[in-house]
Amino acid sequence: MNKVKVLVVDDSAFMRKLISDFLSEHPRLHVVGTARDGQEALQKIEQLNPDVVTLDVEMPVMNGLETLKHIMQKKPLPVVMISSTTTEGAENTILALQYGAVDFIAKPSGAISLDLYKIKDKMIEKVFLASEANLRTVKIKQKMSMLPQKQYSKIVVSERNNAIGKKKIIAIGTSTGGPRALQHVLTKFPATIDAPILIVQHMPKGFTKSLATRLDSLCNIRVKEAEDGEVIQKGTAYIAPGGNHLYVKRVGTSLAIHLDEAAPRNGHRPSVDVMFESLSALIDYEKVAVIMTGMGSDGTAGLKQLKASGNTFVVAESAESSVVFGMPKSAIAANVVDEIVHVDDIAEAVMRHVQV
């Protein structure tokens, strides 16, 4: 069985050594070289032809974002960003994900993290997973994500009167590849959408706020990081903060968000399952659930409960457009999905059911 060839790029010699040593512990990973800045990384990519690149966000000469742009334009490769948890680091990481990076790893304690061993297993997992990622649509997605202006929806909103129908709510679950996929979906929703949108994107603390801010700048709808106790409104997307499960609870005739730090579900907090299960209690609502790109099966158990509660339509992202087809594939196999569509068509599929 062939080993996955990895190029490690970091301006710190110590971090290059540490990352290389950790990755080399996996029998299927082979570190073929290292680079100390973006320019050297581009040269090494040509020389060594790696399968995956780990790329530090903050470097001299040519930083991680500029290097990533060159990689995606000239020779698209699976790239895993190595990020700090500073505000600037988080913002640049979100941009990197939308420019084509498959995933990212947050250093536990700054640029030189002596405690990097704490995330060794996660790093190995993400690098190995990146080697199997679907990059067929990265060039198209990257072109879209570099547009600074808002992408106004072309979806025509029906003039039908929804007053006599049930209230609507949309819930989206995603993981690896999710930030780009969310951009494809949320930018197509009109500001007048007749439902609130709840989102669980697997991501650690410190990054979901930057993701929400970035998406808000591109969308007609409002996008924000969810806050505990806030009443949810139509035309707004609420992203669960990293490290918190997201639930809905009734407050009079309205719905409000409840956040907590209960134990992770199957290794995830926030968990898509937790959010979907929370919505299953809303028997007086029409629920549209979307499961998109990501590793594993988070969301499947929640979708089973949602479907059992009735009044639920489930959309899954297709294998063709998923960066990682794990989460949608699991839901499809469990026979809880009503429609399977390319990421570009998810918003339209959702709107068909929100407008009825």
PDB file of C-alpha atoms in Angstrom, residues 28-224:
ATOM      1  CA  ARG A  28       0.832   5.366   6.061  1.00  0.00           C
ATOM      2  CA  LEU A  29       2.364   8.874   6.205  1.00  0.00           C
ATOM      3  CA  HIS A  30       5.815   9.726   4.825  1.00  0.00           C
ATOM      4  CA  VAL A  31       7.265  13.246   5.264  1.00  0.00           C
ATOM      5  CA  VAL A  32       9.175  13.764   2.016  1.00  0.00           C
ATOM      6  CA  GLY A  33      10.493  17.218   2.882  1.00  0.00           C
ATOM      7  CA  THR A  34      10.101  20.505   4.735  1.00  0.00           C
ATOM      8  CA  ALA A  35      10.126  24.188   3.788  1.00  0.00           C
ATOM      9  CA  ARG A  36      10.557  27.351   5.876  1.00  0.00           C
ATOM     10  CA  ASP A  37       8.500  29.782   3.777  1.00  0.00           C
ATOM     11  CA  GLY A  38       6.079  29.904   0.881  1.00  0.00           C
ATOM     12  CA  GLN A  39       8.626  30.384  -1.865  1.00  0.00           C
ATOM     13  CA  GLU A  40      10.626  27.371  -0.755  1.00  0.00           C
ATOM     14  CA  ALA A  41       7.373  25.408  -0.418  1.00  0.00           C
ATOM     15  CA  LEU A  42       6.445  26.038  -4.057  1.00  0.00           C
ATOM     16  CA  GLN A  43       9.906  24.874  -5.153  1.00  0.00           C
ATOM     17  CA  LYS A  44       9.678  21.737  -2.996  1.00  0.00           C
ATOM     18  CA  ILE A  45       6.221  20.921  -4.381  1.00  0.00           C
ATOM     19  CA  GLU A  46       7.690  20.874  -7.896  1.00  0.00           C
ATOM     20  CA  GLN A  47      10.670  18.775  -6.783  1.00  0.00           C
ATOM     21  CA  LEU A  48       8.986  16.307  -4.422  1.00  0.00           C
ATOM     22  CA  ASN A  49       5.424  16.014  -5.757  1.00  0.00           C
ATOM     23  CA  PRO A  50       3.782  15.567  -2.318  1.00  0.00           C
ATOM     24  CA  ASP A  51       0.237  14.227  -1.860  1.00  0.00           C
ATOM     25  CA  VAL A  52      -0.547  16.639   1.020  1.00  0.00           C
ATOM     26  CA  VAL A  53       0.967  19.916   2.257  1.00  0.00           C
ATOM     27  CA  THR A  54       0.756  21.200   5.833  1.00  0.00           C
ATOM     28  CA  LEU A  55       1.037  24.971   5.569  1.00  0.00           C
ATOM     29  CA  ASP A  56       1.663  27.487   8.334  1.00  0.00           C
ATOM     30  CA  VAL A  57      -0.582  30.544   8.054  1.00  0.00           C
ATOM     31  CA  GLU A  58       1.938  33.096   9.316  1.00  0.00           C
ATOM     32  CA  MET A  59       5.365  33.024   7.586  1.00  0.00           C
ATOM     33  CA  PRO A  60       7.903  35.543   6.240  1.00  0.00           C
ATOM     34  CA  VAL A  61       8.789  36.011   2.525  1.00  0.00           C
ATOM     35  CA  MET A  62       5.469  34.499   1.324  1.00  0.00           C
ATOM     36  CA  ASN A  63       2.757  33.825   3.897  1.00  0.00           C
ATOM     37  CA  GLY A  64       0.395  30.874   3.978  1.00  0.00           C
ATOM     38  CA  LEU A  65      -2.492  32.574   2.183  1.00  0.00           C
ATOM     39  CA  GLU A  66      -0.352  33.718  -0.751  1.00  0.00           C
ATOM     40  CA  THR A  67       1.287  30.299  -0.965  1.00  0.00           C
ATOM     41  CA  LEU A  68      -2.095  28.580  -0.938  1.00  0.00           C
ATOM     42  CA  LYS A  69      -3.347  30.790  -3.796  1.00  0.00           C
ATOM     43  CA  HIS A  70      -0.306  29.816  -5.890  1.00  0.00           C
ATOM     44  CA  ILE A  71      -0.821  26.117  -5.127  1.00  0.00           C
ATOM     45  CA  MET A  72      -4.518  26.201  -6.045  1.00  0.00           C
ATOM     46  CA  GLN A  73      -3.910  28.161  -9.246  1.00  0.00           C
ATOM     47  CA  LYS A  74      -0.945  26.152 -10.537  1.00  0.00           C
ATOM     48  CA  LYS A  75      -1.195  22.649  -9.112  1.00  0.00           C
ATOM     49  CA  PRO A  76      -4.138  22.026  -6.763  1.00  0.00           C
ATOM     50  CA  LEU A  77      -3.146  19.815  -3.836  1.00  0.00           C
ATOM     51  CA  PRO A  78      -4.813  18.913  -0.551  1.00  0.00           C
ATOM     52  CA  VAL A  79      -3.567  21.531   1.925  1.00  0.00           C
ATOM     53  CA  VAL A  80      -4.021  21.485   5.711  1.00  0.00           C
ATOM     54  CA  MET A  81      -3.381  24.891   7.292  1.00  0.00           C
ATOM     55  CA  ILE A  82      -1.532  25.175  10.612  1.00  0.00           C
ATOM     56  CA  SER A  83      -3.047  28.133  12.432  1.00  0.00           C
ATOM     57  CA  SER A  84      -2.730  30.173  15.594  1.00  0.00           C
ATOM     58  CA  THR A  85      -5.873  30.974  17.579  1.00  0.00           C
ATOM     59  CA  THR A  86      -5.339  34.738  17.480  1.00  0.00           C
ATOM     60  CA  THR A  87      -8.099  36.845  15.905  1.00  0.00           C
ATOM     61  CA  GLU A  88      -5.925  37.520  12.858  1.00  0.00           C
ATOM     62  CA  GLY A  89      -4.933  33.864  12.668  1.00  0.00           C
ATOM     63  CA  ALA A  90      -8.591  32.786  12.765  1.00  0.00           C
ATOM     64  CA  GLU A  91      -9.601  35.280  10.056  1.00  0.00           C
ATOM     65  CA  ASN A  92      -6.776  34.170   7.772  1.00  0.00           C
ATOM     66  CA  THR A  93      -7.635  30.519   8.400  1.00  0.00           C
ATOM     67  CA  ILE A  94     -11.250  31.068   7.314  1.00  0.00           C
ATOM     68  CA  LEU A  95      -9.991  32.781   4.149  1.00  0.00           C
ATOM     69  CA  ALA A  96      -7.645  29.843   3.536  1.00  0.00           C
ATOM     70  CA  LEU A  97     -10.525  27.362   3.782  1.00  0.00           C
ATOM     71  CA  GLN A  98     -12.482  29.395   1.247  1.00  0.00           C
ATOM     72  CA  TYR A  99      -9.440  29.667  -1.052  1.00  0.00           C
ATOM     73  CA  GLY A 100      -9.170  25.888  -1.236  1.00  0.00           C
ATOM     74  CA  ALA A 101      -7.524  24.450   1.907  1.00  0.00           C
ATOM     75  CA  VAL A 102      -9.139  21.147   2.907  1.00  0.00           C
ATOM     76  CA  ASP A 103      -8.882  21.679   6.666  1.00  0.00           C
ATOM     77  CA  PHE A 104      -6.866  23.332   9.420  1.00  0.00           C
ATOM     78  CA  ILE A 105      -5.155  22.516  12.701  1.00  0.00           C
ATOM     79  CA  ALA A 106      -5.067  25.086  15.503  1.00  0.00           C
ATOM     80  CA  LYS A 107      -1.773  25.263  17.399  1.00  0.00           C
ATOM     81  CA  PRO A 108      -2.587  24.856  21.110  1.00  0.00           C
ATOM     82  CA  SER A 109      -0.414  27.703  22.398  1.00  0.00           C
ATOM     83  CA  GLY A 110       0.819  30.085  19.735  1.00  0.00           C
ATOM     84  CA  ALA A 111       3.324  30.043  16.892  1.00  0.00           C
ATOM     85  CA  ILE A 112       5.789  27.871  18.834  1.00  0.00           C
ATOM     86  CA  SER A 113       3.583  25.316  20.591  1.00  0.00           C
ATOM     87  CA  LEU A 114       5.644  23.132  22.905  1.00  0.00           C
ATOM     88  CA  ASP A 115       2.441  21.244  23.702  1.00  0.00           C
ATOM     89  CA  LEU A 116       1.708  20.279  20.098  1.00  0.00           C
ATOM     90  CA  TYR A 117       1.578  16.653  21.269  1.00  0.00           C
ATOM     91  CA  LYS A 118      -1.925  17.417  22.618  1.00  0.00           C
ATOM     92  CA  ILE A 119      -3.264  17.478  19.058  1.00  0.00           C
ATOM     93  CA  LYS A 120      -0.956  14.858  17.539  1.00  0.00           C
ATOM     94  CA  ASP A 121      -3.728  12.333  16.849  1.00  0.00           C
ATOM     95  CA  LYS A 122      -6.005  14.995  15.370  1.00  0.00           C
ATOM     96  CA  MET A 123      -3.172  16.228  13.147  1.00  0.00           C
ATOM     97  CA  ILE A 124      -2.436  12.739  11.834  1.00  0.00           C
ATOM     98  CA  GLU A 125      -6.134  12.137  11.210  1.00  0.00           C
ATOM     99  CA  LYS A 126      -6.631  15.393   9.320  1.00  0.00           C
ATOM    100  CA  VAL A 127      -3.541  15.002   7.140  1.00  0.00           C
ATOM    101  CA  PHE A 128      -4.452  11.428   6.226  1.00  0.00           C
ATOM    102  CA  LEU A 129      -8.060  12.436   5.528  1.00  0.00           C
ATOM    103  CA  ALA A 130      -6.863  15.329   3.346  1.00  0.00           C
ATOM    104  CA  SER A 131      -5.043  12.868   1.101  1.00  0.00           C
ATOM    105  CA  GLU A 132      -8.422  11.334   0.206  1.00  0.00           C
ATOM    106  CA  ALA A 133     -10.292  14.626  -0.230  1.00  0.00           C
ATOM    107  CA  ASN A 134     -12.198  15.420  -3.403  1.00  0.00           C
ATOM    108  CA  LEU A 135     -10.585  18.469  -5.042  1.00  0.00           C
ATOM    109  CA  ARG A 136     -12.522  18.309  -8.312  1.00  0.00           C
ATOM    110  CA  THR A 137     -14.538  21.431  -7.539  1.00  0.00           C
ATOM    111  CA  VAL A 138     -11.871  23.448  -5.703  1.00  0.00           C
ATOM    112  CA  LYS A 139     -10.972  25.666  -8.673  1.00  0.00           C
ATOM    113  CA  ILE A 140     -14.606  26.679  -9.158  1.00  0.00           C
ATOM    114  CA  LYS A 141     -15.161  27.226  -5.447  1.00  0.00           C
ATOM    115  CA  GLN A 142     -11.936  29.182  -5.063  1.00  0.00           C
ATOM    116  CA  LYS A 143     -12.901  31.543  -7.875  1.00  0.00           C
ATOM    117  CA  MET A 144     -16.176  32.237  -6.105  1.00  0.00           C
ATOM    118  CA  SER A 145     -14.689  32.683  -2.636  1.00  0.00           C
ATOM    119  CA  MET A 146     -12.265  35.403  -3.744  1.00  0.00           C
ATOM    120  CA  LEU A 147     -15.086  37.734  -4.783  1.00  0.00           C
ATOM    121  CA  PRO A 148     -15.241  40.512  -2.173  1.00  0.00           C
ATOM    122  CA  GLN A 149     -18.753  41.750  -2.958  1.00  0.00           C
ATOM    123  CA  LYS A 150     -22.023  40.187  -1.855  1.00  0.00           C
ATOM    124  CA  GLN A 151     -23.323  37.463  -4.140  1.00  0.00           C
ATOM    125  CA  TYR A 152     -26.925  38.395  -4.628  1.00  0.00           C
ATOM    126  CA  SER A 153     -29.326  35.490  -4.787  1.00  0.00           C
ATOM    127  CA  LYS A 154     -30.956  34.636  -8.093  1.00  0.00           C
ATOM    128  CA  ILE A 155     -33.595  32.494  -6.401  1.00  0.00           C
ATOM    129  CA  VAL A 156     -37.030  33.971  -6.983  1.00  0.00           C
ATOM    130  CA  VAL A 157     -39.149  34.058  -3.836  1.00  0.00           C
ATOM    131  CA  SER A 158     -42.695  32.832  -4.274  1.00  0.00           C
ATOM    132  CA  GLU A 159     -45.469  35.312  -3.604  1.00  0.00           C
ATOM    133  CA  ARG A 160     -47.611  32.643  -1.999  1.00  0.00           C
ATOM    134  CA  ASN A 161     -48.995  33.553   1.397  1.00  0.00           C
ATOM    135  CA  ASN A 162     -47.473  31.387   4.118  1.00  0.00           C
ATOM    136  CA  ALA A 163     -49.622  32.787   6.921  1.00  0.00           C
ATOM    137  CA  ILE A 164     -51.944  29.789   7.010  1.00  0.00           C
ATOM    138  CA  GLY A 165     -49.105  27.264   6.780  1.00  0.00           C
ATOM    139  CA  LYS A 166     -46.794  25.963   9.467  1.00  0.00           C
ATOM    140  CA  LYS A 167     -43.773  27.935  10.553  1.00  0.00           C
ATOM    141  CA  LYS A 168     -40.480  26.850   8.944  1.00  0.00           C
ATOM    142  CA  ILE A 169     -36.975  26.257  10.261  1.00  0.00           C
ATOM    143  CA  ILE A 170     -33.780  25.215   8.429  1.00  0.00           C
ATOM    144  CA  ALA A 171     -30.873  23.330  10.018  1.00  0.00           C
ATOM    145  CA  ILE A 172     -27.514  22.601   8.364  1.00  0.00           C
ATOM    146  CA  GLY A 173     -24.780  20.261   9.567  1.00  0.00           C
ATOM    147  CA  THR A 174     -21.286  20.052   8.067  1.00  0.00           C
ATOM    148  CA  SER A 175     -17.620  19.471   8.854  1.00  0.00           C
ATOM    149  CA  THR A 176     -14.510  19.134   6.645  1.00  0.00           C
ATOM    150  CA  GLY A 177     -15.017  21.279   3.550  1.00  0.00           C
ATOM    151  CA  GLY A 178     -17.957  23.010   5.226  1.00  0.00           C
ATOM    152  CA  PRO A 179     -16.888  26.676   5.128  1.00  0.00           C
ATOM    153  CA  ARG A 180     -16.720  26.667   1.314  1.00  0.00           C
ATOM    154  CA  ALA A 181     -19.907  24.612   1.041  1.00  0.00           C
ATOM    155  CA  LEU A 182     -21.736  26.984   3.387  1.00  0.00           C
ATOM    156  CA  GLN A 183     -20.687  29.900   1.209  1.00  0.00           C
ATOM    157  CA  HIS A 184     -22.183  28.166  -1.828  1.00  0.00           C
ATOM    158  CA  VAL A 185     -25.478  27.638  -0.035  1.00  0.00           C
ATOM    159  CA  LEU A 186     -25.964  30.738   2.138  1.00  0.00           C
ATOM    160  CA  THR A 187     -25.087  33.265  -0.583  1.00  0.00           C
ATOM    161  CA  LYS A 188     -28.021  31.946  -2.631  1.00  0.00           C
ATOM    162  CA  PHE A 189     -30.648  32.515   0.073  1.00  0.00           C
ATOM    163  CA  PRO A 190     -32.704  35.711  -0.363  1.00  0.00           C
ATOM    164  CA  ALA A 191     -32.905  38.187   2.518  1.00  0.00           C
ATOM    165  CA  THR A 192     -36.656  37.560   2.626  1.00  0.00           C
ATOM    166  CA  ILE A 193     -36.322  33.811   3.299  1.00  0.00           C
ATOM    167  CA  ASP A 194     -39.282  32.753   5.452  1.00  0.00           C
ATOM    168  CA  ALA A 195     -37.274  30.838   8.053  1.00  0.00           C
ATOM    169  CA  PRO A 196     -34.340  31.076  10.450  1.00  0.00           C
ATOM    170  CA  ILE A 197     -31.275  28.914   9.754  1.00  0.00           C
ATOM    171  CA  LEU A 198     -29.311  26.995  12.387  1.00  0.00           C
ATOM    172  CA  ILE A 199     -25.816  25.734  11.527  1.00  0.00           C
ATOM    173  CA  VAL A 200     -23.377  23.341  13.141  1.00  0.00           C
ATOM    174  CA  GLN A 201     -19.938  23.457  11.532  1.00  0.00           C
ATOM    175  CA  HIS A 202     -17.318  21.332  13.306  1.00  0.00           C
ATOM    176  CA  MET A 203     -14.744  23.910  14.357  1.00  0.00           C
ATOM    177  CA  PRO A 204     -12.859  24.754  17.581  1.00  0.00           C
ATOM    178  CA  LYS A 205     -13.355  27.835  19.743  1.00  0.00           C
ATOM    179  CA  GLY A 206     -12.127  31.091  18.265  1.00  0.00           C
ATOM    180  CA  PHE A 207     -12.875  30.288  14.615  1.00  0.00           C
ATOM    181  CA  THR A 208     -16.667  30.229  14.276  1.00  0.00           C
ATOM    182  CA  LYS A 209     -16.990  33.966  14.882  1.00  0.00           C
ATOM    183  CA  SER A 210     -14.561  34.692  12.027  1.00  0.00           C
ATOM    184  CA  LEU A 211     -16.478  32.255   9.819  1.00  0.00           C
ATOM    185  CA  ALA A 212     -19.782  33.987  10.615  1.00  0.00           C
ATOM    186  CA  THR A 213     -18.297  37.448   9.965  1.00  0.00           C
ATOM    187  CA  ARG A 214     -16.860  36.345   6.624  1.00  0.00           C
ATOM    188  CA  LEU A 215     -20.113  34.738   5.476  1.00  0.00           C
ATOM    189  CA  ASP A 216     -22.164  37.713   6.662  1.00  0.00           C
ATOM    190  CA  SER A 217     -20.092  39.979   4.400  1.00  0.00           C
ATOM    191  CA  LEU A 218     -21.017  37.827   1.387  1.00  0.00           C
ATOM    192  CA  CYS A 219     -24.686  37.049   2.013  1.00  0.00           C
ATOM    193  CA  ASN A 220     -28.040  38.791   1.705  1.00  0.00           C
ATOM    194  CA  ILE A 221     -29.208  37.071   4.855  1.00  0.00           C
ATOM    195  CA  ARG A 222     -27.613  37.941   8.173  1.00  0.00           C
ATOM    196  CA  VAL A 223     -25.020  35.430   9.427  1.00  0.00           C
ATOM    197  CA  LYS A 224     -23.789  35.495  13.023  1.00  0.00           C
TER     198      LYS A 224
END
